[in-house]
Amino acid sequence: MTSYPPRPRSMDERELGFTPRKPVPWLAPLLLLSTGLRTLGAVLFGAYLDKRELQNALPDDLHRQPGEGGELWLDYVADLGDGFDATYSVAYLLAQPELVVDGRELPRGQVLVMGGDQVYPTASGDEYENRMKGPYRAALPAPPLEGPRPTLFALPGNHDWYDGLTAFLRLFARRKDGQIGGWRTAQRRSYFAVELPANWWLFAIDEQFGAYIDDPQLVYFERAAARLGPGDRVVLMVPAPTWVKAARKPGAYDAVDYFVRTIVAPSGAKVRVMVSGDQHHYARYSGPDRELITCGGGGAYLLGTQGLPERITVPPEGTLTRNASPRQRYERAAAYPDLAASRRHAWGVFGRLPVRNPGFGTMLGIVHTLLMLAMLGATTRVAEAQRLFTIPLVAVLLVTVLGAVAFAQPPGADSDRHMRHWVLGVLHGAAHVGLAVAGTWVWLQFPFRDWPWPWPLAVAAVLYGPVIGYLAALLVSLYLLVASGFGVNVNELYAGQGIEHGKSFLRLHVARDGTLTIYPIGVDRICRKWVAAPDDPADAPWLRPAEPLAGRLIEPPVVVAPPA
């Protein structure tokens, strides 16, 4: 008889075995600095941290998931390791024996595929445990008492890559006893090929920040493609929706196109579906013979869709690849949240950003207080003791403007859109200087400046700093709203709000006749209150929602018919 560990009787982390985390505060000053440094390090030293070629020493198994009776249910989720409430809400739904969605009964996936960014903000053993492994173990703590044990595969995203895949491989590519709760892990590398029923295959490629596909990985997929035939079809899983990103950066799609053109196409098989995470929303582009799906709603903050193009050309017309695949036009068929809801969320930045990012507002308050003191020192006579605490005005102005320009993330000069980043960044910096001038004028209307030193500094820190910090946060909110209309800082517009609702995942069904049906499931509102269930069966979730929690179809099921 199998013995299971005791079920927790409360939300106490000592009983759960992990610490439920709050959502990542993406605009926290230290996190902004840390993320920037890690991104810079990944760009500069990514090749030295790349463990993919070393994976050539690991087993190169090709996997097989035959399903039951010639059919298979498969779940896809991405961008999941963030705050507990959002992550666990999705995990809870994925772990249910079946979901009733718009009157349809959809059984739990016999395979769960995680599409990238299984942890935020950076990969480490502790963060994986608290933000991903712990919540998913709580959702399905033991193998199902009835039916087969589901298998879990995972593809790394850019956040999984920040430590060079060290923690990722330790968690998902273990040789023995690989499991996360009731799911068993089967892969041995950061990429994998899985044979599905009815002549379907799942190929998941690891691009490593979109740079290239390493030679051992190509050899692995060449061996898998040797088993393909003209009637076979492939679901290609990639870390990011490069088909959308290529609209602005044509080279973004080159690696994926090379893979399709040189690995899959020679076999006669067809890539009928491409799916990715990375962008925290759902979007589908439909073409003559392929569906391009982005579904990154597994737990991270919601990202709006109003900036998505209505149609794209894949491969893009601007690519420099001489032997690119024939170009196809794809129309945007669905988006979640829809464009109207996305715009409403965008306007919510004024209420959410200052409240949800107190550290960011504090930093702005400190900078503006220093600006005010510097302007006072440059325009009025101040005591010698005060001058010791006054930074030269030119230095503070440079820090303010250069910081605003860096926040706008100007791309290289070779980009045809780089100028808008510089212009918006300079205007943003100038707006803060203007706010500082107004704040200094208001300060001069009060008698605080004539008080004996250091009382003016104390009043500035206690009174002026918080007020000007809040106003500066509103100014940043206005900048983000305006800049997003030009395609600049769109991600920051939503990251600063930290919207936890609006999650999404996919449930796919491969039928006996080869029909693939994709059910895109949206979760309009996550659950924030949980109740322990100590007396439930061993495979039941440890925590049950105390609030309504359900999914719905984002759009009608997407049907990919078998070949004639």
Coordinates of C-alpha atoms in Angstrom, one line a residue:
M1 CA 0.0 0.0 0.0
T2 CA 1.4 3.4 -1.0
S3 CA 1.9 5.8 1.8
Y4 CA 1.5 9.6 1.3
P5 CA 2.8 12.4 3.4
P6 CA 0.2 14.0 5.7
R7 CA -2.0 16.6 4.1
P8 CA -1.7 20.2 5.5
R9 CA -4.5 21.4 7.8
S10 CA -3.8 25.1 7.2
M11 CA -2.0 27.6 4.9
D12 CA 1.0 27.5 7.3
E13 CA 4.1 27.3 5.2
R14 CA 5.6 24.7 7.6
E15 CA 2.8 22.4 6.7
L16 CA 2.8 23.2 3.0
G17 CA 6.5 22.7 2.7
F18 CA 7.0 26.0 0.7
T19 CA 6.4 29.7 1.1
P20 CA 3.5 31.1 -0.9
R21 CA 5.0 34.2 -2.6
K22 CA 3.4 37.5 -3.4
P23 CA 3.5 38.8 -7.0
V24 CA 6.8 40.0 -8.2
P25 CA 7.0 43.8 -7.8
W26 CA 8.5 44.5 -11.2
L27 CA 9.1 48.2 -10.7
A28 CA 10.9 47.8 -7.3
P29 CA 14.2 49.7 -7.7
L30 CA 16.5 46.8 -6.6
L31 CA 14.6 44.4 -8.9
L32 CA 14.8 46.8 -11.8
L33 CA 18.6 47.0 -11.2
S34 CA 19.0 43.3 -10.7
T35 CA 16.9 42.4 -13.8
G36 CA 18.8 44.9 -15.9
L37 CA 22.2 43.5 -14.8
R38 CA 21.1 39.9 -15.4
T39 CA 19.8 40.8 -18.8
L40 CA 23.0 42.5 -19.6
G41 CA 25.0 39.6 -18.3
A42 CA 22.9 37.2 -20.3
V43 CA 23.6 39.2 -23.5
L44 CA 27.3 39.6 -22.8
F45 CA 28.1 36.2 -21.3
G46 CA 25.2 34.0 -22.5
A47 CA 27.5 32.0 -24.8
Y48 CA 29.7 31.2 -21.8
L49 CA 26.8 30.1 -19.7
D50 CA 25.1 28.1 -22.4
K51 CA 24.7 24.5 -21.2
R52 CA 22.9 23.2 -24.3
E53 CA 26.1 21.8 -25.9
L54 CA 27.0 20.1 -22.6
Q55 CA 23.7 18.4 -22.7
N56 CA 25.0 16.3 -25.5
A57 CA 26.4 14.1 -22.8
L58 CA 22.9 13.5 -21.4
P59 CA 20.5 10.8 -22.7
D60 CA 18.9 11.8 -26.0
D61 CA 15.6 9.9 -25.6
L62 CA 12.7 10.4 -28.0
H63 CA 9.5 10.3 -26.0
R64 CA 6.2 8.6 -26.7
Q65 CA 2.8 9.4 -25.3
P66 CA 0.3 7.1 -27.0
G67 CA -2.7 8.2 -24.8
E68 CA -5.6 5.8 -24.3
G69 CA -7.5 4.1 -27.1
G70 CA -5.6 6.1 -29.7
E71 CA -6.5 9.5 -28.4
L72 CA -4.7 11.9 -26.1
W73 CA -5.5 15.0 -24.0
L74 CA -2.6 17.5 -23.5
D75 CA -2.4 20.7 -21.5
Y76 CA -0.2 23.7 -22.2
V77 CA 0.7 26.4 -19.7
A78 CA 3.4 29.1 -19.7
D79 CA 4.7 32.0 -17.7
L80 CA 3.5 30.5 -14.5
G81 CA 5.9 31.0 -11.6
D82 CA 4.8 34.3 -10.1
G83 CA 2.4 35.1 -7.2
F84 CA 0.8 32.2 -5.4
D85 CA -2.8 33.1 -6.0
A86 CA -2.6 33.4 -9.7
T87 CA -0.2 30.4 -10.2
Y88 CA -2.2 28.1 -7.9
S89 CA -5.5 29.1 -9.5
V90 CA -4.3 27.9 -12.8
A91 CA -2.6 24.8 -11.3
Y92 CA -5.8 23.9 -9.4
L93 CA -7.8 24.0 -12.7
L94 CA -5.2 22.0 -14.5
A95 CA -5.2 19.3 -11.8
Q96 CA -8.9 18.7 -11.8
P97 CA -10.0 15.3 -13.2
E98 CA -12.1 17.2 -15.7
L99 CA -13.2 20.8 -16.4
V100 CA -16.7 21.7 -17.5
V101 CA -16.2 24.6 -19.8
D102 CA -19.1 26.2 -21.6
G103 CA -21.0 22.9 -21.3
R104 CA -18.1 20.7 -22.5
E105 CA -16.5 18.1 -20.3
L106 CA -12.7 18.3 -20.9
P107 CA -10.7 15.6 -19.1
R108 CA -7.4 16.5 -17.4
G109 CA -4.4 16.3 -19.7
Q110 CA -2.4 13.1 -19.7
V111 CA 0.5 15.3 -20.6
L112 CA 1.2 18.7 -19.1
V113 CA 3.6 20.9 -21.1
M114 CA 5.1 24.0 -19.5
G115 CA 6.1 26.5 -22.2
G116 CA 8.7 28.7 -20.5
D117 CA 9.4 31.1 -17.6
Q118 CA 8.5 28.5 -14.9
V119 CA 9.8 31.0 -12.3
Y120 CA 10.1 34.7 -11.7
P121 CA 12.1 36.9 -11.5
T122 CA 15.2 34.7 -11.7
A123 CA 15.9 31.0 -11.6
S124 CA 17.1 29.4 -8.3
G125 CA 16.3 26.3 -6.4
D126 CA 14.3 28.3 -3.7
E127 CA 12.3 30.3 -6.2
Y128 CA 11.3 27.2 -8.2
E129 CA 10.2 25.5 -5.0
N130 CA 8.2 28.5 -3.7
R131 CA 6.8 29.9 -6.9
M132 CA 6.2 26.8 -9.1
K133 CA 7.0 23.3 -7.7
G134 CA 5.2 23.9 -4.4
P135 CA 2.0 25.3 -5.8
Y136 CA 1.8 22.5 -8.4
R137 CA 2.5 19.8 -5.8
A138 CA -0.3 21.3 -3.7
A139 CA -2.7 21.1 -6.7
L140 CA -1.9 17.5 -7.5
P141 CA -0.1 16.1 -4.5
A142 CA -0.1 12.4 -5.6
P143 CA -0.6 10.4 -8.7
P144 CA -4.3 10.1 -9.6
L145 CA -5.9 7.2 -7.7
E146 CA -7.8 6.4 -10.9
G147 CA -6.4 6.6 -14.4
P148 CA -2.8 7.0 -15.7
R149 CA -0.2 9.2 -14.1
P150 CA 0.3 12.4 -16.2
T151 CA 3.7 13.3 -17.6
L152 CA 5.2 16.8 -17.4
F153 CA 7.6 18.4 -19.9
A154 CA 9.0 21.9 -19.6
L155 CA 10.7 24.2 -22.0
P156 CA 12.9 27.0 -20.6
G157 CA 12.2 30.7 -21.1
N158 CA 14.5 33.6 -20.7
H159 CA 13.9 33.8 -16.9
D160 CA 14.8 30.1 -16.6
W161 CA 18.0 30.9 -18.5
Y162 CA 19.3 33.6 -16.1
D163 CA 21.4 31.0 -14.2
G164 CA 22.5 29.1 -17.3
L165 CA 19.8 26.4 -16.9
T166 CA 21.4 25.0 -13.7
A167 CA 18.3 25.0 -11.6
F168 CA 16.0 24.1 -14.5
L169 CA 17.9 21.0 -15.4
R170 CA 18.1 19.9 -11.8
L171 CA 14.3 20.2 -11.5
F172 CA 13.0 18.9 -14.8
A173 CA 15.8 16.6 -16.1
R174 CA 16.4 14.4 -13.2
R175 CA 17.4 10.8 -14.0
K176 CA 15.7 9.2 -11.0
D177 CA 12.5 9.9 -9.1
G178 CA 11.7 12.8 -11.3
Q179 CA 8.3 14.1 -10.2
I180 CA 6.5 17.3 -9.3
G181 CA 3.5 16.2 -7.1
G182 CA 1.5 13.8 -9.1
W183 CA 3.2 14.6 -12.4
R184 CA 6.2 12.6 -13.4
T185 CA 9.0 14.2 -15.4
A186 CA 10.5 12.4 -18.3
Q187 CA 12.8 14.7 -20.3
R188 CA 16.6 14.6 -19.9
R189 CA 17.4 17.8 -21.8
S190 CA 16.0 21.4 -22.1
Y191 CA 14.4 20.4 -25.4
F192 CA 12.4 17.3 -26.4
A193 CA 10.5 15.5 -29.1
V194 CA 7.3 13.6 -28.2
E195 CA 5.4 11.2 -30.5
L196 CA 1.7 11.6 -30.0
P197 CA -1.2 9.5 -31.4
A198 CA -2.6 9.7 -34.9
N199 CA 0.6 10.8 -36.6
W200 CA 1.1 13.9 -34.5
W201 CA 4.4 15.0 -32.9
L202 CA 5.4 17.6 -30.4
F203 CA 8.8 19.3 -31.0
A204 CA 9.9 21.8 -28.3
I205 CA 13.1 23.7 -29.3
D206 CA 15.3 25.7 -26.9
E207 CA 16.5 28.9 -28.6
Q208 CA 18.5 30.5 -25.7
F209 CA 17.3 34.1 -25.9
G210 CA 16.4 33.7 -29.5
A211 CA 20.0 33.6 -30.6
Y212 CA 20.5 30.2 -32.4
I213 CA 19.8 26.5 -32.1
D214 CA 22.9 24.6 -31.1
D215 CA 24.3 21.7 -33.1
P216 CA 23.6 18.9 -30.6
Q217 CA 20.0 20.0 -30.5
L218 CA 19.8 20.0 -34.3
V219 CA 21.3 16.5 -34.4
Y220 CA 18.7 15.4 -31.8
F221 CA 15.8 16.7 -33.9
E222 CA 17.2 15.3 -37.1
R223 CA 17.0 11.9 -35.5
A224 CA 13.4 12.6 -34.5
A225 CA 12.5 13.9 -37.9
A226 CA 13.8 10.7 -39.5
R227 CA 10.7 9.1 -38.1
L228 CA 8.4 11.6 -39.7
G229 CA 6.6 10.9 -43.0
P230 CA 4.5 12.9 -45.4
G231 CA 1.3 12.3 -43.5
D232 CA 2.7 13.4 -40.1
R233 CA 2.0 16.7 -38.5
V234 CA 3.9 18.7 -35.9
V235 CA 3.1 21.0 -33.0
L236 CA 6.2 23.2 -32.7
M237 CA 6.7 24.7 -29.3
V238 CA 9.1 27.7 -29.0
P239 CA 10.0 30.0 -26.1
A240 CA 8.6 33.2 -27.6
P241 CA 6.2 34.3 -30.3
T242 CA 8.9 35.3 -32.8
W243 CA 6.3 35.4 -35.6
V244 CA 4.9 38.5 -33.8
K245 CA 8.2 40.0 -32.7
A246 CA 9.5 39.7 -36.3
A247 CA 7.0 42.5 -37.3
R248 CA 9.4 44.9 -35.6
K249 CA 12.6 42.8 -35.6
P250 CA 12.7 40.8 -38.8
G251 CA 15.6 38.5 -37.7
A252 CA 13.6 37.3 -34.7
Y253 CA 12.0 34.5 -36.7
D254 CA 15.1 33.3 -38.5
A255 CA 16.0 30.5 -36.1
V256 CA 12.5 29.0 -36.1
D257 CA 12.2 29.3 -39.9
Y258 CA 15.6 27.6 -40.2
F259 CA 14.4 24.7 -38.0
V260 CA 11.2 24.2 -40.0
R261 CA 13.0 24.5 -43.4
T262 CA 15.9 22.2 -42.6
I263 CA 14.6 19.7 -40.0
V264 CA 10.8 19.2 -40.6
A265 CA 10.2 20.1 -44.2
P266 CA 12.5 17.5 -45.8
S267 CA 10.5 14.7 -44.2
G268 CA 7.3 15.8 -45.9
A269 CA 5.6 16.4 -42.5
K270 CA 3.9 19.7 -41.8
V271 CA 4.1 22.1 -38.9
R272 CA 0.4 22.8 -38.4
V273 CA 0.6 24.6 -35.0
M274 CA 3.2 26.8 -33.4
V275 CA 2.7 27.7 -29.8
S276 CA 4.6 29.8 -27.3
G277 CA 4.4 31.8 -24.1
D278 CA 6.6 34.8 -23.1
Q279 CA 3.8 37.3 -23.8
H280 CA 1.3 37.2 -20.9
H281 CA -1.9 37.0 -22.9
Y282 CA -3.6 34.8 -25.5
A283 CA -3.5 35.6 -29.2
R284 CA -4.0 33.4 -32.3
Y285 CA -3.0 34.2 -35.8
S286 CA -4.5 31.9 -38.5
G287 CA -3.1 31.2 -41.9
P288 CA -3.7 28.9 -44.8
D289 CA -2.2 25.8 -43.2
R290 CA -1.0 26.8 -39.8
E291 CA -2.1 28.3 -36.4
L292 CA 0.2 30.6 -34.5
I293 CA -0.8 30.7 -30.9
T294 CA 0.6 32.7 -28.0
C295 CA -0.6 31.6 -24.6
G296 CA 1.4 33.0 -21.6
G297 CA -1.3 33.4 -19.0
G298 CA -0.1 30.8 -16.5
G299 CA 0.4 33.2 -13.6
A300 CA 2.4 36.3 -14.4
Y301 CA 0.9 39.8 -14.8
L302 CA -1.6 40.3 -17.6
L303 CA -0.3 41.9 -20.7
G304 CA -2.7 43.8 -23.0
T305 CA -3.2 42.9 -26.7
Q306 CA -4.1 46.3 -28.2
G307 CA -0.6 46.6 -29.7
L308 CA -0.8 43.4 -31.7
P309 CA -0.9 43.8 -35.4
E310 CA -4.1 42.8 -37.2
R311 CA -2.1 40.7 -39.7
I312 CA 1.5 39.5 -40.1
T313 CA 3.6 38.0 -42.8
V314 CA 5.7 35.0 -41.9
P315 CA 8.6 34.8 -42.6
P316 CA 8.7 38.7 -42.5
E317 CA 9.5 40.6 -45.6
G318 CA 12.5 42.3 -43.9
T319 CA 14.4 39.1 -43.2
L320 CA 17.9 38.8 -44.6
T321 CA 17.8 35.0 -44.9
R322 CA 18.3 34.1 -48.5
N323 CA 16.6 30.8 -48.5
A324 CA 13.6 31.7 -46.3
S325 CA 10.4 29.6 -46.5
P326 CA 7.6 30.9 -48.7
R327 CA 5.8 33.8 -47.1
Q328 CA 2.3 33.4 -45.8
R329 CA -0.2 36.0 -44.5
Y330 CA -1.8 35.4 -41.1
E331 CA -4.8 37.2 -39.7
R332 CA -5.4 37.8 -36.0
A333 CA -8.3 35.6 -35.2
A334 CA -8.6 36.0 -31.4
A335 CA -7.1 37.9 -28.5
Y336 CA -7.5 37.7 -24.7
P337 CA -8.0 40.1 -23.2
D338 CA -9.8 41.7 -26.1
L339 CA -8.7 45.1 -27.4
A340 CA -11.4 47.1 -25.5
A341 CA -10.5 45.4 -22.2
S342 CA -6.8 45.9 -22.9
R343 CA -7.4 49.7 -23.3
R344 CA -9.4 49.8 -20.1
H345 CA -6.6 48.0 -18.3
A346 CA -4.0 50.5 -19.8
W347 CA -5.9 53.5 -18.3
G348 CA -5.9 51.7 -14.9
V349 CA -2.2 52.5 -14.6
F350 CA -3.0 55.7 -12.8
G351 CA -4.7 53.9 -9.9
R352 CA -2.6 50.7 -9.8
L353 CA 1.1 51.8 -10.4
P354 CA 1.5 54.2 -7.5
V355 CA -0.3 51.8 -5.1
R356 CA 1.3 48.6 -6.1
N357 CA 4.9 49.9 -6.4
P358 CA 5.6 51.8 -3.1
G359 CA 9.3 51.2 -3.5
F360 CA 9.3 52.8 -7.0
G361 CA 7.4 55.8 -5.6
T362 CA 9.9 56.1 -2.8
M363 CA 12.8 56.1 -5.2
L364 CA 11.1 58.8 -7.3
G365 CA 10.4 60.8 -4.1
I366 CA 14.1 60.7 -3.1
V367 CA 15.2 61.7 -6.6
H368 CA 12.8 64.7 -6.7
T369 CA 13.7 65.8 -3.2
L370 CA 17.4 65.8 -4.3
L371 CA 16.4 67.8 -7.4
M372 CA 14.5 70.3 -5.3
L373 CA 17.4 70.8 -2.9
A374 CA 19.8 71.1 -5.8
M375 CA 17.6 73.8 -7.4
L376 CA 17.4 75.7 -4.2
G377 CA 21.1 75.5 -3.8
A378 CA 21.6 76.9 -7.3
T379 CA 19.1 79.7 -7.2
T380 CA 19.1 80.9 -3.5
R381 CA 21.5 81.4 -0.7
V382 CA 21.6 78.5 1.6
A383 CA 23.6 77.7 4.8
E384 CA 27.0 76.1 4.5
A385 CA 25.7 73.0 6.4
Q386 CA 22.9 72.6 3.8
R387 CA 25.4 72.7 1.0
L388 CA 27.0 69.5 2.3
F389 CA 23.7 67.7 1.6
T390 CA 23.0 69.3 -1.8
I391 CA 24.2 67.5 -4.9
P392 CA 25.2 69.7 -7.8
L393 CA 22.2 70.5 -9.9
V394 CA 23.9 69.4 -13.2
A395 CA 24.6 66.0 -11.8
V396 CA 21.0 65.4 -10.6
L397 CA 19.6 66.7 -13.9
L398 CA 21.9 64.3 -15.8
V399 CA 20.8 61.3 -13.6
T400 CA 17.2 62.2 -14.1
V401 CA 17.2 62.6 -17.9
L402 CA 19.6 59.7 -18.5
G403 CA 17.5 57.4 -16.2
A404 CA 14.4 58.3 -18.2
V405 CA 16.1 57.6 -21.5
A406 CA 17.4 54.2 -20.2
F407 CA 13.9 53.4 -19.0
A408 CA 12.7 53.8 -22.5
Q409 CA 15.1 51.0 -23.6
P410 CA 16.4 52.5 -26.8
P411 CA 17.4 49.8 -29.3
G412 CA 20.4 49.8 -31.5
A413 CA 20.8 52.5 -34.2
D414 CA 20.2 49.8 -36.8
S415 CA 16.5 49.6 -35.8
D416 CA 14.2 51.8 -37.8
R417 CA 12.3 52.5 -34.6
H418 CA 15.2 53.5 -32.3
M419 CA 14.5 57.3 -32.6
R420 CA 11.1 57.1 -30.9
H421 CA 12.7 55.6 -27.8
W422 CA 15.2 58.4 -27.5
V423 CA 12.7 61.1 -28.1
L424 CA 10.2 59.7 -25.7
G425 CA 12.9 59.1 -23.1
V426 CA 14.2 62.7 -23.3
L427 CA 10.7 64.1 -23.2
H428 CA 10.0 61.9 -20.1
G429 CA 13.1 63.2 -18.4
A430 CA 12.2 66.8 -19.3
A431 CA 8.7 66.3 -17.8
H432 CA 10.3 65.2 -14.5
V433 CA 12.6 68.3 -14.6
G434 CA 9.5 70.4 -15.2
L435 CA 7.8 68.7 -12.2
A436 CA 10.8 69.4 -10.1
V437 CA 10.8 73.1 -11.1
A438 CA 7.1 73.3 -10.1
G439 CA 7.8 71.5 -6.9
T440 CA 10.6 73.9 -6.0
W441 CA 8.4 76.9 -6.7
V442 CA 5.7 75.5 -4.4
W443 CA 8.3 74.8 -1.7
L444 CA 9.5 78.4 -1.8
Q445 CA 5.9 79.5 -1.0
F446 CA 6.2 77.9 2.5
P447 CA 8.3 79.2 5.4
F448 CA 10.2 75.8 5.8
R449 CA 13.2 77.1 3.8
D450 CA 13.8 79.8 6.4
W451 CA 13.9 77.4 9.3
P452 CA 17.2 76.6 11.0
W453 CA 19.1 73.7 9.4
P454 CA 18.5 70.7 9.4
W455 CA 14.7 71.3 9.9
P456 CA 14.2 72.1 6.2
L457 CA 15.7 68.7 5.2
A458 CA 13.6 66.9 7.8
V459 CA 10.4 68.5 6.5
A460 CA 11.4 67.8 2.9
A461 CA 11.9 64.1 3.7
V462 CA 8.7 63.7 5.7
L463 CA 6.3 66.0 3.8
Y464 CA 7.7 66.9 0.4
G465 CA 9.2 63.5 -0.5
P466 CA 6.0 61.4 -0.2
V467 CA 3.9 64.0 -2.0
I468 CA 6.2 64.6 -4.9
G469 CA 6.9 60.8 -5.1
Y470 CA 3.2 60.1 -5.6
L471 CA 3.0 62.9 -8.2
A472 CA 6.1 61.6 -10.0
A473 CA 4.6 58.1 -10.1
L474 CA 1.5 59.6 -11.7
L475 CA 3.8 61.3 -14.2
V476 CA 5.4 58.0 -15.0
S477 CA 2.0 56.4 -15.4
L478 CA 1.1 59.2 -17.9
Y479 CA 4.4 58.6 -19.8
L480 CA 3.7 54.8 -20.0
L481 CA 0.2 55.3 -21.3
V482 CA 1.4 57.8 -24.0
A483 CA 4.6 55.8 -24.9
S484 CA 2.6 52.6 -25.3
G485 CA 0.7 54.2 -28.1
F486 CA 4.1 54.4 -29.9
G487 CA 5.0 50.8 -29.1
V488 CA 7.5 51.9 -26.3
N489 CA 7.5 50.5 -22.8
V490 CA 4.3 48.5 -23.4
N491 CA 5.5 45.7 -21.1
E492 CA 6.3 48.2 -18.3
L493 CA 2.8 49.7 -18.6
Y494 CA 1.3 46.4 -17.6
A495 CA 4.1 45.1 -15.4
G496 CA 3.8 48.2 -13.2
Q497 CA 0.1 47.4 -12.6
G498 CA 0.6 43.7 -11.8
I499 CA -2.9 42.6 -12.9
E500 CA -3.3 39.1 -11.6
H501 CA -6.6 38.3 -13.3
G502 CA -7.1 37.2 -16.9
K503 CA -5.2 33.9 -16.9
S504 CA -5.2 31.4 -19.7
F505 CA -4.0 28.0 -20.8
L506 CA -4.7 25.5 -23.5
R507 CA -6.3 22.0 -23.5
L508 CA -5.6 20.0 -26.6
H509 CA -7.3 16.8 -27.8
V510 CA -5.9 14.5 -30.4
A511 CA -8.7 12.3 -31.6
R512 CA -8.4 8.8 -33.1
D513 CA -8.9 10.1 -36.6
G514 CA -6.1 12.6 -36.3
T515 CA -8.3 15.7 -35.6
L516 CA -6.6 18.1 -33.3
T517 CA -8.9 20.3 -31.3
I518 CA -7.5 23.2 -29.2
Y519 CA -9.6 24.6 -26.4
P520 CA -8.2 28.0 -25.2
I521 CA -9.4 28.5 -21.7
G522 CA -9.5 31.8 -20.0
V523 CA -9.8 32.5 -16.2
D524 CA -11.4 35.9 -15.9
R525 CA -10.8 36.1 -12.1
I526 CA -8.4 34.2 -10.0
C527 CA -9.1 33.1 -6.4
R528 CA -7.4 34.9 -3.5
K529 CA -8.9 32.9 -0.6
W530 CA -8.1 29.2 0.0
V531 CA -9.3 26.6 2.4
A532 CA -7.3 23.6 3.5
A533 CA -8.8 20.2 2.7
P534 CA -7.0 17.8 5.2
D535 CA -9.6 15.0 4.9
D536 CA -9.8 14.8 1.1
P537 CA -8.3 11.9 -0.9
A538 CA -4.5 11.8 -1.3
D539 CA -4.6 13.0 -4.9
A540 CA -7.0 15.9 -4.2
P541 CA -5.7 19.4 -4.0
W542 CA -4.4 20.4 -0.6
L543 CA -6.2 23.8 -0.9
R544 CA -9.7 24.4 -2.3
P545 CA -11.0 27.8 -3.5
A546 CA -13.2 29.6 -1.1
E547 CA -14.3 31.9 -3.9
P548 CA -15.8 30.9 -7.3
L549 CA -13.0 29.7 -9.7
A550 CA -13.8 28.6 -13.2
G551 CA -12.6 28.8 -16.7
R552 CA -14.4 29.6 -20.0
L553 CA -13.6 29.3 -23.6
I554 CA -11.8 32.3 -25.0
E555 CA -13.0 31.5 -28.5
P556 CA -14.7 28.5 -30.1
P557 CA -12.5 25.4 -30.2
V558 CA -9.8 25.6 -32.9
V559 CA -10.0 22.5 -35.1
V560 CA -7.1 21.3 -37.1
A561 CA -8.5 18.6 -39.4
P562 CA -6.6 15.5 -40.4
P563 CA -5.1 15.4 -44.0
A564 CA -7.4 14.3 -46.7

